[in-house]
Short mmCIF file of C-alpha atoms in Angstrom, two decimals:
data_model
loop_
_atom_site.label_atom_id
_atom_site.label_comp_id
_atom_site.label_asym_id
_atom_site.label_seq_id
_atom_site.Cartn_x
_atom_site.Cartn_y
_atom_site.Cartn_z
CA UNK V 1 -5.40 11.81 39.62
CA UNK V 2 -6.22 14.52 42.10
CA UNK V 3 -6.90 13.54 45.71
CA UNK V 4 -9.52 15.47 47.67
CA UNK V 5 -9.03 16.43 51.36
CA UNK V 6 -11.41 13.63 52.34
CA UNK V 7 -9.14 11.09 50.60
CA UNK V 8 -11.41 10.46 47.62
CA UNK V 9 -9.92 10.48 44.14
CA UNK V 10 -10.83 12.78 41.29
CA UNK V 11 -10.97 11.92 37.62
CA UNK V 12 -7.92 10.63 35.79
CA UNK V 13 -6.10 13.21 33.70
CA UNK V 14 -4.35 10.68 31.53
CA UNK V 15 -4.18 6.91 31.27
CA UNK V 16 -1.03 5.26 30.00
CA UNK V 17 -1.12 1.63 29.01
CA UNK V 18 1.91 -0.40 30.10
CA UNK V 19 3.85 -2.07 28.73
CA UNK V 20 4.12 -0.19 25.51
CA UNK V 21 4.10 -2.60 22.56
CA UNK V 22 7.54 -1.36 21.58
CA UNK V 23 8.96 -2.96 24.76
CA UNK V 24 7.34 -6.38 24.28
CA UNK V 25 10.53 -7.98 22.95
CA UNK V 26 12.57 -6.67 25.90
CA UNK V 27 10.27 -7.85 28.71
CA UNK V 28 8.96 -11.07 27.16
CA UNK V 29 5.44 -12.45 26.83
CA UNK V 30 2.71 -12.74 29.43
CA UNK V 31 1.99 -14.64 31.57
CA UNK V 32 5.22 -14.09 33.47
CA UNK V 33 7.06 -16.43 35.86
CA UNK V 34 4.40 -16.02 38.58
CA UNK V 35 1.39 -16.28 36.28
CA UNK V 36 -1.22 -16.00 39.05
CA UNK V 37 0.07 -12.53 40.02
CA UNK V 38 1.49 -11.45 36.67
CA UNK V 39 -1.25 -11.76 34.05
CA UNK V 40 -0.73 -8.18 32.86
CA UNK V 41 0.92 -4.90 33.81
CA UNK V 42 0.18 -3.92 37.41
CA UNK V 43 1.56 -0.56 38.51
CA UNK V 44 1.98 -0.26 42.27
CA UNK V 45 2.57 3.48 42.52
CA UNK V 46 3.73 6.50 40.58
CA UNK V 47 6.68 8.51 41.91
CA UNK V 48 7.71 11.83 40.41
CA UNK V 49 11.47 12.34 40.65
CA UNK V 50 12.93 15.71 41.47
CA UNK V 51 11.92 18.29 38.89
CA UNK V 52 14.24 20.35 36.71
CA UNK V 53 13.94 24.14 36.53
CA UNK V 54 11.67 23.83 33.47
CA UNK V 55 9.28 21.51 35.35
CA UNK V 56 10.34 18.36 33.49
CA UNK V 57 10.94 15.21 35.51
CA UNK V 58 11.12 11.45 35.38
CA UNK V 59 8.09 9.47 36.52
CA UNK V 60 8.97 6.10 38.05
CA UNK V 61 6.34 3.36 37.90
CA UNK V 62 7.13 0.00 39.59
CA UNK V 63 5.20 -2.72 37.77
CA UNK V 64 4.71 -6.14 39.38
CA UNK V 65 3.25 -7.69 36.25
CA UNK V 66 6.28 -6.86 34.09
CA UNK V 67 8.96 -7.21 36.78
CA UNK V 68 10.12 -3.76 35.74
CA UNK V 69 10.32 -0.16 36.86
CA UNK V 70 9.19 2.12 34.05
CA UNK V 71 10.95 5.49 33.78
CA UNK V 72 8.71 7.86 31.83
CA UNK V 73 9.61 11.41 30.85
CA UNK V 74 7.27 14.12 32.14
CA UNK V 75 7.13 17.39 30.21
CA UNK V 76 4.47 19.71 31.70
CA UNK V 77 4.05 21.74 28.51
CA UNK V 78 3.71 18.72 26.20
CA UNK V 79 0.39 17.22 25.13
CA UNK V 80 0.14 14.66 26.62
CA UNK V 81 2.63 15.54 29.40
CA UNK V 82 4.02 12.00 29.63
CA UNK V 83 6.22 11.47 26.58
#
């Protein structure tokens, strides 16, 4: 999401649903141990790691709801870029 100079946010370029169904067995069912705060995935931020020469990187997404940090691969020339 782009951020304007006034601090407002632009439109989302891509939305990724977490957790991916393929990880359900690894993280366990919802609600989690702290059900009031962990009803579903809840990403706190998105941090792009240092980029390689080709522009690829790892995107780190801490998720309170899953008690996990997701590490997603970013490939700028892929469609979508998060693979």
